[in-house]
mmCIF file of C-alpha atoms in Angstrom:
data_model
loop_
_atom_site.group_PDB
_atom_site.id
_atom_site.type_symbol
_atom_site.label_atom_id
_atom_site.label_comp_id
_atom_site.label_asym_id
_atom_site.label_seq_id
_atom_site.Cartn_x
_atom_site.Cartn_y
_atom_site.Cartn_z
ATOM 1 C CA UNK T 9 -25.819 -26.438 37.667
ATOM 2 C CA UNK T 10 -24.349 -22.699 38.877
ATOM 3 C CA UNK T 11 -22.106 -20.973 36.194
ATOM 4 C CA UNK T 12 -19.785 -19.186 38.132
ATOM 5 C CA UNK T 13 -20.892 -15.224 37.142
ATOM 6 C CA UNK T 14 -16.899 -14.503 36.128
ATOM 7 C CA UNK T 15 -16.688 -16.611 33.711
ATOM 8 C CA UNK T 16 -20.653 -15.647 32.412
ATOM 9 C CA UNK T 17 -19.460 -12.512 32.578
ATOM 10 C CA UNK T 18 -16.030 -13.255 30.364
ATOM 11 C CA UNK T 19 -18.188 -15.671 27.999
ATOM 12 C CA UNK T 20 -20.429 -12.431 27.283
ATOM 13 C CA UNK T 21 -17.684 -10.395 26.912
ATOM 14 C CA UNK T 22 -15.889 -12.674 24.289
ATOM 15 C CA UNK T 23 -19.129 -12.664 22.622
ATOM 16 C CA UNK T 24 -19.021 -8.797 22.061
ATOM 17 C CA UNK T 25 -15.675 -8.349 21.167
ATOM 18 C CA UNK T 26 -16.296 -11.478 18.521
ATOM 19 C CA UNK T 27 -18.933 -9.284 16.768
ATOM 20 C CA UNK T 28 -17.083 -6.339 16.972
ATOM 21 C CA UNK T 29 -14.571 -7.774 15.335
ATOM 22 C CA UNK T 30 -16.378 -9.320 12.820
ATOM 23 C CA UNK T 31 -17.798 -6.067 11.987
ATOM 24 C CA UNK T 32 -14.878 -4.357 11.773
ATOM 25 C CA UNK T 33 -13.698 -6.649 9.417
ATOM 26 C CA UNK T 34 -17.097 -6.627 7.100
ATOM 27 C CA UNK T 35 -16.808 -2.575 6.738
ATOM 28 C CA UNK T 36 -13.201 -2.915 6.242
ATOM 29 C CA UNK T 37 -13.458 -5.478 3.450
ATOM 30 C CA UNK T 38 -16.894 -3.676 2.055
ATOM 31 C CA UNK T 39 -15.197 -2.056 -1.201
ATOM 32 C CA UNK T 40 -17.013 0.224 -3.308
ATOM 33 C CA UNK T 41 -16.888 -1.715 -6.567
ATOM 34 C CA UNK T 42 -18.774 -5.186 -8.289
ATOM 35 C CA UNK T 43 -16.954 -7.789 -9.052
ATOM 36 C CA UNK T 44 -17.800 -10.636 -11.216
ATOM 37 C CA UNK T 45 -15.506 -14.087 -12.790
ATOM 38 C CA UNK T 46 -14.544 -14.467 -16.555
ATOM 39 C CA UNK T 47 -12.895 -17.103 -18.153
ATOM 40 C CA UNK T 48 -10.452 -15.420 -20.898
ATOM 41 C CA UNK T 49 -9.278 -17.729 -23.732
ATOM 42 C CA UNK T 50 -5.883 -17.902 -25.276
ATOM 43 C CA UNK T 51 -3.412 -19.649 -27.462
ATOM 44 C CA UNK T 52 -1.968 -21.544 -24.493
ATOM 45 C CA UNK T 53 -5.047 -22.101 -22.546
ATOM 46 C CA UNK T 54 -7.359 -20.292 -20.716
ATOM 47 C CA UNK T 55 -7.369 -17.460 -17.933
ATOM 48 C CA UNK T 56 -9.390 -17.421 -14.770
ATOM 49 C CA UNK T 57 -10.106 -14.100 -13.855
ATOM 50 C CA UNK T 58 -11.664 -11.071 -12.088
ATOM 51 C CA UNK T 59 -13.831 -8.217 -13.712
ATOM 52 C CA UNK T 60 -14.610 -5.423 -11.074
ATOM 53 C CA UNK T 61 -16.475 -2.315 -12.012
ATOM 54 C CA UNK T 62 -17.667 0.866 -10.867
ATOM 55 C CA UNK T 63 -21.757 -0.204 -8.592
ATOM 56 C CA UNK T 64 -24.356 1.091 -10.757
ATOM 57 C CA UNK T 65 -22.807 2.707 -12.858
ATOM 58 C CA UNK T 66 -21.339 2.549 -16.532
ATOM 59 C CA UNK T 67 -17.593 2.886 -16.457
ATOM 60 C CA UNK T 68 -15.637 4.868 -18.797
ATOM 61 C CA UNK T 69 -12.866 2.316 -19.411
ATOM 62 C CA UNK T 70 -10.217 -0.671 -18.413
ATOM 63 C CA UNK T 71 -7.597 -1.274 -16.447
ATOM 64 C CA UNK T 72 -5.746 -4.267 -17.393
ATOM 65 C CA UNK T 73 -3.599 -5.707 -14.205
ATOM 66 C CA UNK T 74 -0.038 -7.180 -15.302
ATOM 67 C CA UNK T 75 1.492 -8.748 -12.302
ATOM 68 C CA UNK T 76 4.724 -9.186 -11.000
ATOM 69 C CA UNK T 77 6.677 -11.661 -10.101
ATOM 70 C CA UNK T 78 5.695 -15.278 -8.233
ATOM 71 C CA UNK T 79 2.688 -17.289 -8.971
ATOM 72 C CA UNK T 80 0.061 -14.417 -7.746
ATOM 73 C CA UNK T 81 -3.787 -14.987 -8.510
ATOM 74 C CA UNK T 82 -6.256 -12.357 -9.846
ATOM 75 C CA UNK T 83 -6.728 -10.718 -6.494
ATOM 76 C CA UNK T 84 -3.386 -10.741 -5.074
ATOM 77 C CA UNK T 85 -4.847 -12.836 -2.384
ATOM 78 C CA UNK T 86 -6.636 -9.480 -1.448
ATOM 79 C CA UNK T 87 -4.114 -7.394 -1.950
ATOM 80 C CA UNK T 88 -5.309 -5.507 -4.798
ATOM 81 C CA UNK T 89 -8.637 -4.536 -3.400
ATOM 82 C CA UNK T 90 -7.432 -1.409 -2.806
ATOM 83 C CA UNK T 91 -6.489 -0.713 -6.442
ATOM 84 C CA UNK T 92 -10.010 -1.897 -7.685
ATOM 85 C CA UNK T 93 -11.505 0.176 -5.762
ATOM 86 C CA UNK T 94 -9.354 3.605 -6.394
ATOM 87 C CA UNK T 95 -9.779 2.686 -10.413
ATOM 88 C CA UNK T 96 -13.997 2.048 -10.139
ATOM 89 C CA UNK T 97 -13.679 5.380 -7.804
ATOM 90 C CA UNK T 98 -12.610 6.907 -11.120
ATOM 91 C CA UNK T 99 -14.966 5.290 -13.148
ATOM 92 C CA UNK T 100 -12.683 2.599 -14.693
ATOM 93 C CA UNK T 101 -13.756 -0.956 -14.605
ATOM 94 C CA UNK T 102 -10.550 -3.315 -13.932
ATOM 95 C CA UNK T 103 -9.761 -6.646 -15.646
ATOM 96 C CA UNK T 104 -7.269 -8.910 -13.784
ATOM 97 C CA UNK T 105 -6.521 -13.162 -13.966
ATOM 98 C CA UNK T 106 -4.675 -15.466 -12.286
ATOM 99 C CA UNK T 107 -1.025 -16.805 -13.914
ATOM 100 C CA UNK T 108 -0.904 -19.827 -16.413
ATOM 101 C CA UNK T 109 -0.827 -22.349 -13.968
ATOM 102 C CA UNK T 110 -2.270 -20.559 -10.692
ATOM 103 C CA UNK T 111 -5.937 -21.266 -9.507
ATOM 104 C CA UNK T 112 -7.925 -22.777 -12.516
ATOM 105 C CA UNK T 113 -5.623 -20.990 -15.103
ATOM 106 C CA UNK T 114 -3.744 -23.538 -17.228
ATOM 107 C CA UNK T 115 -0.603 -23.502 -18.601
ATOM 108 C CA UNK T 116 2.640 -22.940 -16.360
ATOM 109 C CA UNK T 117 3.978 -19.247 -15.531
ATOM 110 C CA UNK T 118 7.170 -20.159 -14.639
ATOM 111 C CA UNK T 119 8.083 -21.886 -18.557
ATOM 112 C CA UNK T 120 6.715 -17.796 -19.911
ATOM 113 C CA UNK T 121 9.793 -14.984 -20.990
ATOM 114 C CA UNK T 122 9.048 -11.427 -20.428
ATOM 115 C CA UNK T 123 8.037 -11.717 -24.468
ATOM 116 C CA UNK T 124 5.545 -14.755 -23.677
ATOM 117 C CA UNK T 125 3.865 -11.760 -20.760
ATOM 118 C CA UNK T 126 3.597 -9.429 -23.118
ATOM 119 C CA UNK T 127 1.938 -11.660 -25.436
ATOM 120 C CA UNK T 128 -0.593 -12.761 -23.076
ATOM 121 C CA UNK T 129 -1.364 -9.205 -21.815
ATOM 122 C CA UNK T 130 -2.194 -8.363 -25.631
ATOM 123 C CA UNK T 131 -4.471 -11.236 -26.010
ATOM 124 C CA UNK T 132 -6.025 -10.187 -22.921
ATOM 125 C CA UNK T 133 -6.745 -6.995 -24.079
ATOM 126 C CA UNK T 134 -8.488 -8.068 -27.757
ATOM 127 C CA UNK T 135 -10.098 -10.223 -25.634
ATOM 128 C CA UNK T 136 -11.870 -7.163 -23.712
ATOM 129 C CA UNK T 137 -11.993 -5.904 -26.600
ATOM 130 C CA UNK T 138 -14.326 -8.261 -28.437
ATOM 131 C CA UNK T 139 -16.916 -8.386 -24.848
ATOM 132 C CA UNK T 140 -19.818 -6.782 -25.560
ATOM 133 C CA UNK T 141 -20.746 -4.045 -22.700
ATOM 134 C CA UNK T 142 -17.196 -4.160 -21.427
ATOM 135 C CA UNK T 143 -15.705 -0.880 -21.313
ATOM 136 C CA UNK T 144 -12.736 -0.530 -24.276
ATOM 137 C CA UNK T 145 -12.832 3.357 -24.850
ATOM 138 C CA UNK T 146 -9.887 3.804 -22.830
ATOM 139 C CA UNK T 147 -7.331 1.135 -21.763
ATOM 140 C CA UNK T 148 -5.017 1.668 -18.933
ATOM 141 C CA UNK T 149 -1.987 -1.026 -18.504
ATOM 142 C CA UNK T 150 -1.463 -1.089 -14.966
ATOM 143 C CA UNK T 151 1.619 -3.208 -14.104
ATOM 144 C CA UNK T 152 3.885 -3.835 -11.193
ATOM 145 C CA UNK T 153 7.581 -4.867 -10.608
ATOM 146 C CA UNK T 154 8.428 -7.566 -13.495
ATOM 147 C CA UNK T 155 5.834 -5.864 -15.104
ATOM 148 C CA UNK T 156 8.367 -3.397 -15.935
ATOM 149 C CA UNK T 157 9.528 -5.512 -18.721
ATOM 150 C CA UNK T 158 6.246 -6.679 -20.228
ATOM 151 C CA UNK T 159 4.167 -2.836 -20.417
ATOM 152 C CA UNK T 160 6.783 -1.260 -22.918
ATOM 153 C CA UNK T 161 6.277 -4.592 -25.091
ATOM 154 C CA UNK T 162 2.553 -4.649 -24.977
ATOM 155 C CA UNK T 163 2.664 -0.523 -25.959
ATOM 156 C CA UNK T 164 4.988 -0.617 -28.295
ATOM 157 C CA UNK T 165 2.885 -3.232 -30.195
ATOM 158 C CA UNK T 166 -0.722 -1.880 -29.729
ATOM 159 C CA UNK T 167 -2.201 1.121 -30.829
ATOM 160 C CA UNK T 168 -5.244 1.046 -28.454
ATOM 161 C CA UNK T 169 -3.471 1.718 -24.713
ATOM 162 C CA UNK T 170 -4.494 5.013 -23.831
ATOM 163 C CA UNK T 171 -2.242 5.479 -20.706
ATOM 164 C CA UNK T 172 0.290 3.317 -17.911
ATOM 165 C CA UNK T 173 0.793 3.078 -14.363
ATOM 166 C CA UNK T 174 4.311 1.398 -13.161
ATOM 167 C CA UNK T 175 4.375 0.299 -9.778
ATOM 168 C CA UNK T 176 7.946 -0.238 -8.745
ATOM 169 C CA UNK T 177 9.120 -1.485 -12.339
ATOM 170 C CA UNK T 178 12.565 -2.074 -12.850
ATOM 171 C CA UNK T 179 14.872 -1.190 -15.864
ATOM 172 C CA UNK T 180 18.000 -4.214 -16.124
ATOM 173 C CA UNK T 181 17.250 -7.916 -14.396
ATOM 174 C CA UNK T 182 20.738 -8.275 -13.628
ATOM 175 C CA UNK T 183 21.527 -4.735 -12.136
ATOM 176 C CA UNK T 184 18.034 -5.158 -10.227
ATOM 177 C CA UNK T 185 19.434 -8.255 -8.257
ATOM 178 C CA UNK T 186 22.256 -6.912 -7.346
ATOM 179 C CA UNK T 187 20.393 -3.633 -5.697
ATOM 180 C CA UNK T 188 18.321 -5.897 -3.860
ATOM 181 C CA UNK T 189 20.844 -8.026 -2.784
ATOM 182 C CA UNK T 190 23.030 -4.756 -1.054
ATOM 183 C CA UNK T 191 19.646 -3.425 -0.136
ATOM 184 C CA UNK T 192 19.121 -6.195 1.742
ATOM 185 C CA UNK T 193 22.292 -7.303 3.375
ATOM 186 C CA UNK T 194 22.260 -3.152 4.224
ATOM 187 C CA UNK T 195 18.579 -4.143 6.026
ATOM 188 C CA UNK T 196 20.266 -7.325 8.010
ATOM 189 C CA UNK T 197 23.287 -5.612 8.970
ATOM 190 C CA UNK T 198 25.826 -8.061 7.500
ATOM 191 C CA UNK T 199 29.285 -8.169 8.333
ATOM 192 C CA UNK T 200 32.069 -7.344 5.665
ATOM 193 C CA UNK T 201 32.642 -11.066 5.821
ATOM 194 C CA UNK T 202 28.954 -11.924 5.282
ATOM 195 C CA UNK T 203 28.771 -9.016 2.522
ATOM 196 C CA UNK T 204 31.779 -10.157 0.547
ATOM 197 C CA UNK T 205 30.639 -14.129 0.411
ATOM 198 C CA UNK T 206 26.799 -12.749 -0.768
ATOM 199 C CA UNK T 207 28.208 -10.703 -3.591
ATOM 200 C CA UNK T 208 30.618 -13.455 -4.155
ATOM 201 C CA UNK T 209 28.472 -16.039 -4.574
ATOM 202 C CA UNK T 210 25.980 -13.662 -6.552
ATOM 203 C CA UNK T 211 28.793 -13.428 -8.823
ATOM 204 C CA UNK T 212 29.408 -16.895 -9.611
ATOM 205 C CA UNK T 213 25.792 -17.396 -10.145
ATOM 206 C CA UNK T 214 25.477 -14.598 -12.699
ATOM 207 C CA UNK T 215 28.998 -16.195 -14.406
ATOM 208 C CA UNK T 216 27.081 -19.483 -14.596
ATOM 209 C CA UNK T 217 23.538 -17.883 -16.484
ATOM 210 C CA UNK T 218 25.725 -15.813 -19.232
ATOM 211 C CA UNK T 219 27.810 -19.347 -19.486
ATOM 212 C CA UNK T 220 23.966 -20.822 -20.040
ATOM 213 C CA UNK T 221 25.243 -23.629 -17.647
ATOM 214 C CA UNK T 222 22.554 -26.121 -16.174
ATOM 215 C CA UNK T 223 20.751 -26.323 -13.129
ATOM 216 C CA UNK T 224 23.547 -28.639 -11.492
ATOM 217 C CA UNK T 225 26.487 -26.060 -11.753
ATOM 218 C CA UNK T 226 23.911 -23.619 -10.004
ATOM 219 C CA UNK T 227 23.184 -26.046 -6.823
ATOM 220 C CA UNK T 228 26.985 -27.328 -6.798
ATOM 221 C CA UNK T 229 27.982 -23.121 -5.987
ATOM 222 C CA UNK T 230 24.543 -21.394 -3.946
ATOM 223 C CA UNK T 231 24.278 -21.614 -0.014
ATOM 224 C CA UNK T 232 21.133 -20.934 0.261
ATOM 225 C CA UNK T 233 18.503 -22.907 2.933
ATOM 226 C CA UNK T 234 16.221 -23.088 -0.052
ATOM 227 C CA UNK T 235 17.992 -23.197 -2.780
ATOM 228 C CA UNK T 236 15.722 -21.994 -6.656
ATOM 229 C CA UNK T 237 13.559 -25.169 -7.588
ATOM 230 C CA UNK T 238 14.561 -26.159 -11.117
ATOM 231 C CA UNK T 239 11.768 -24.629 -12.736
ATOM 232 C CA UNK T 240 12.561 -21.108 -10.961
ATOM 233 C CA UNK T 241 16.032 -21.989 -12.393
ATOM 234 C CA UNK T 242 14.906 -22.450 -16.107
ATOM 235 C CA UNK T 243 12.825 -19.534 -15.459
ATOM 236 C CA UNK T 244 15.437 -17.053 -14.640
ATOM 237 C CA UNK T 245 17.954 -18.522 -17.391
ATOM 238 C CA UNK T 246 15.980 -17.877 -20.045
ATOM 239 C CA UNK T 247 14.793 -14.202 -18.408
ATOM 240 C CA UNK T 248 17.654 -12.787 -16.751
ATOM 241 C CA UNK T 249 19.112 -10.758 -19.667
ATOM 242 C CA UNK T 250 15.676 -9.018 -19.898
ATOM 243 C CA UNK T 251 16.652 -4.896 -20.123
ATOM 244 C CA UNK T 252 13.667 -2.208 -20.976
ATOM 245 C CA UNK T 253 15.818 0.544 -22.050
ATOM 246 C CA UNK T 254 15.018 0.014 -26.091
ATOM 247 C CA UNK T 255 11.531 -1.298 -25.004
ATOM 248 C CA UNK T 256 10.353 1.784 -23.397
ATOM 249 C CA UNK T 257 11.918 3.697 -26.480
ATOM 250 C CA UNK T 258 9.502 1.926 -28.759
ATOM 251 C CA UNK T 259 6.659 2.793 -26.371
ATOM 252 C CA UNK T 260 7.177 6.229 -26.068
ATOM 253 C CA UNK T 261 6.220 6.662 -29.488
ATOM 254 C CA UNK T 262 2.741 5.890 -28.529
ATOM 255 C CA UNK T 263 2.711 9.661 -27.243
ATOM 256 C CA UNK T 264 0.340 8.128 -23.940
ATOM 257 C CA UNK T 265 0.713 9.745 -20.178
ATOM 258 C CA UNK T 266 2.701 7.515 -17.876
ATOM 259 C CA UNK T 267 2.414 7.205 -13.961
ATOM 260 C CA UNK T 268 5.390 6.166 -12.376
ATOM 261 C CA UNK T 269 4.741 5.041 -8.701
ATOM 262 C CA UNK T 270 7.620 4.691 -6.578
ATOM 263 C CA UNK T 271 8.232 3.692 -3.159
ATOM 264 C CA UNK T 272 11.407 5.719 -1.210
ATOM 265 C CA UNK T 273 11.665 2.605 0.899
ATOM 266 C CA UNK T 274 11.977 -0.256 -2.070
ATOM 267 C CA UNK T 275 14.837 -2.545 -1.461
ATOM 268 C CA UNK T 276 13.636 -4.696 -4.557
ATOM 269 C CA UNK T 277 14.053 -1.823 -7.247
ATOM 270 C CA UNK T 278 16.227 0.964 -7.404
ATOM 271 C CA UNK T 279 13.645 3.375 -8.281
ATOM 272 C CA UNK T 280 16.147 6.482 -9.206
ATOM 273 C CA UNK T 281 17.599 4.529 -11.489
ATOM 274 C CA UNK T 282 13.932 3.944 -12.954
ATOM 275 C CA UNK T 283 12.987 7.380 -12.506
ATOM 276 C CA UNK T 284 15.773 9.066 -14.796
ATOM 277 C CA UNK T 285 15.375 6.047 -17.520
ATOM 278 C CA UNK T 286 11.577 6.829 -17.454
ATOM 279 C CA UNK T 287 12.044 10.623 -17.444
ATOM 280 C CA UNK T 288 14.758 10.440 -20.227
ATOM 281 C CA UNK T 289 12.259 8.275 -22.352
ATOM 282 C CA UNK T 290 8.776 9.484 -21.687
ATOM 283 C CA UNK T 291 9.487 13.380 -21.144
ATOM 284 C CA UNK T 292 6.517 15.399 -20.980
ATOM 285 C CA UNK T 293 4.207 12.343 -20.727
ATOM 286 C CA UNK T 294 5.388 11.117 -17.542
ATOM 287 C CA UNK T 295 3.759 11.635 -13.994
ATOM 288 C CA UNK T 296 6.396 10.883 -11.135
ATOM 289 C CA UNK T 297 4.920 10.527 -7.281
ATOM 290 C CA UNK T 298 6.810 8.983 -4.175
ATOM 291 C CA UNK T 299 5.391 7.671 -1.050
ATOM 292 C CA UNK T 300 6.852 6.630 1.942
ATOM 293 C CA UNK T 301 6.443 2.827 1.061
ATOM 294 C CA UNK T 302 8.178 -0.278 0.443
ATOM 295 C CA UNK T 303 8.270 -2.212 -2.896
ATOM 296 C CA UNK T 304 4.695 -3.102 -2.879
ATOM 297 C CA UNK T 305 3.790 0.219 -2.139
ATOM 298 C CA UNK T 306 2.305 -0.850 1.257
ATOM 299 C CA UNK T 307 3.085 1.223 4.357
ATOM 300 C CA UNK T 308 6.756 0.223 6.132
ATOM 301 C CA UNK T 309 5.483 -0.858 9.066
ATOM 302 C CA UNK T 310 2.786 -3.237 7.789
ATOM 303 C CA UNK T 311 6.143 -5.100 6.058
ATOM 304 C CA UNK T 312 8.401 -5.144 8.535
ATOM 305 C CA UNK T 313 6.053 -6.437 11.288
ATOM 306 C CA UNK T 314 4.184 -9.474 10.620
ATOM 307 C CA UNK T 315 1.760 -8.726 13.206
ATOM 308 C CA UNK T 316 0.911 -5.629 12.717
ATOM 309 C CA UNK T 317 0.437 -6.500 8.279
ATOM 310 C CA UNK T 318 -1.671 -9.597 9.165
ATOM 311 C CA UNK T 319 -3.369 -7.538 11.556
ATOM 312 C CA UNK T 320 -4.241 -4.766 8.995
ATOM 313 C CA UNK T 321 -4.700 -7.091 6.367
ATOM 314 C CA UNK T 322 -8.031 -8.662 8.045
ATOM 315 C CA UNK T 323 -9.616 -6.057 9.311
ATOM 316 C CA UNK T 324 -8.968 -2.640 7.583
ATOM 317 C CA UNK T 325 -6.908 -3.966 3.933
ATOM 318 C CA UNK T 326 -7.577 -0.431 2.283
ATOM 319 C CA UNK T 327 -4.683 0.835 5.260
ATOM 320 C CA UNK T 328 -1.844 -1.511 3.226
ATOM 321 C CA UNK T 329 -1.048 0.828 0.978
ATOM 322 C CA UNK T 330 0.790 4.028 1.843
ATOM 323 C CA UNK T 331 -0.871 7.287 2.567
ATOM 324 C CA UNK T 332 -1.915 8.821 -0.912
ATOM 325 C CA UNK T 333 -1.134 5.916 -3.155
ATOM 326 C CA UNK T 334 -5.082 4.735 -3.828
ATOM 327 C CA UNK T 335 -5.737 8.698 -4.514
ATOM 328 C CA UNK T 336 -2.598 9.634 -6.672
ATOM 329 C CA UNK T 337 -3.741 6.392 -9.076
ATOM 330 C CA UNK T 338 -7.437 7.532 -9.049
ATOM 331 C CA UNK T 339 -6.731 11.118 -9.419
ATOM 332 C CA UNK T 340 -4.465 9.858 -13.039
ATOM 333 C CA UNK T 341 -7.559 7.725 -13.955
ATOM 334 C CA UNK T 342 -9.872 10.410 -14.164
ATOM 335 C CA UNK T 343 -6.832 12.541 -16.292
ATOM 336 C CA UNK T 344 -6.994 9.956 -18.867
ATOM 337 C CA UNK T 345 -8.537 10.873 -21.888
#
């Protein structure tokens, strides 16, 4: 039977571009770091999680991920490929695990307050603590968004974290809302009428949390398509007062060198108000550095276009973040002492 030569010629093509891609996408994903599974017991279950390390050689300490918000697994899905990587750059092994409740963890994330976190983080860390050939001599908290209200906890009750790195944290739940909620209607373009209903109904919604009113008197007032599930409800009504001012007092104590990472372009945090909290608190200690970036610290572009972030996502991840981040985080690494 004759093939016509066109489409022999397209087939071959095809072929070629396949493996090109496919490359592209092995040397993109081929990060300079080891990574092996540990299963991390606690008082509510156990952990599922990640240990990456520096390849071939010993690393000089740990970085213990604290995650943000949502039900997010030890990798971020990926995501945080990037930050393994700058940390085993540095020589710094990282230790990260899925939420109670995500992947093969047990237990249920969403039923945890910001003291329950902290809790878990510290058990974490004895646990790294007790692993023979894991490397303890310096431990870095490394913590992003809600984290903000679990790393002040977790320092302020240890005396064996050496340094922190805040990734977009936040200072008041409440006031955090309602930046994100102007941010974004400022994003959309609403109208004043579209503006005044949002911060209406935002309003009403905060009345009915200080009221401690159920999840009924919530869904009887909010207009949303998709309105909180009732767990997400119980989970914000026992959270939402959450405030780090006096926490990060209490931490500061621990005399330990802070990085505070902030994006210019974060419509989830107001990161000024962050920055003169932090530098009121930590002084001396703290380390400051913007990036053009959003909230995750990942480049504007690969947020706002889907395209373009699933593009870069599959075939060159380490290009997420914004220019500088990986290197600002490894260069405070190798500071630590």
């Amino acid at each position: 039977m004759k093939v016509n030569r066109g489409i022999r010629m397209w087939v071959g093509s095809a072929a070629v571009l396949a493996l090109v891609a496919v490359g592209v996408i092995v040397v993109g994903n081929d990060y300079r770091y080891e990574q092996t599974a540990v299963r991390i017991p606690t008082a509510n279950g156990e952990l599922d999680g990640v240990l990456t390390t520096p390849p071939g050689v010993g690393a000089r300490g740990v970085v213990i991920m604290v995650h943000g918000d949502a039900a997010v697994d030890a990798t971020q899905g990926g995501l945080y490929s990037p930050w393994f990587e700058g940390a085993a750059d540095a020589g710094f092994a990282t230790l990260s695990w899925n939420k109670p409740g995500v992947g093969g963890s047990t237990g249920d994330w969403l039923a945890q307050t910001m003291d329950d976190r902290a809790d878990e983080v510290s058990e974490v860390v004895d646990w790294a603590l007790a692993q023979p050939g894991l490397p303890t001599d310096r431990i870095v908290l490394w913590g992003a968004s809600q984290a903000g209200w679990v790393l002040p906890k977790v320092v302020a009750q240890r005396e064996d974290i050496d340094a922190v790195v805040a990734v977009g944290t936040a200072i008041n739940w409440l006031s955090q809302g309602r930046y994100n909620l102007l941010a974004e209607l400022d994003h959309d373009r609403a109208t004043d009428s579209e503006r005044s209903h949002a911060l209406a109904e935002s309003d009403e919604i905060r009345g009915i949390l200080e009221r401690r009113a159920g999840y009924e008197d919530y869904l009887a007032v909010t207009t949303e398509e998709s309105p909180m599930t009732r767990a997400r409800w119980m989970f914000v009504a026992q959270n939402f007062d959450a405030d780090a001012t006096l926490d990060l007092r209490d931490a500061a104590e621990a005399n330990i060198p802070v990085l505070l990472m902030a994006g210019e372009r974060d419509r989830n945090v107001d990161m000024r108000e962050t920055e003169i909290v932090y530098e009121r608190v930590f002084g001396e200690n703290l380390t400051v550095e913007h990036f053009d970036a959003v909230h995750s610290l990942a480049r504007p572009v690969v947020d706002d276009n889907e395209f373009i972030g699933a593009s870069v996502g599959i075939f060159w991840p380490r290009a997420l973040l914004a220019a500088g981040v990986v290197d600002a985080y490894a260069t405070f690494l190798r500071g630590v002492d």
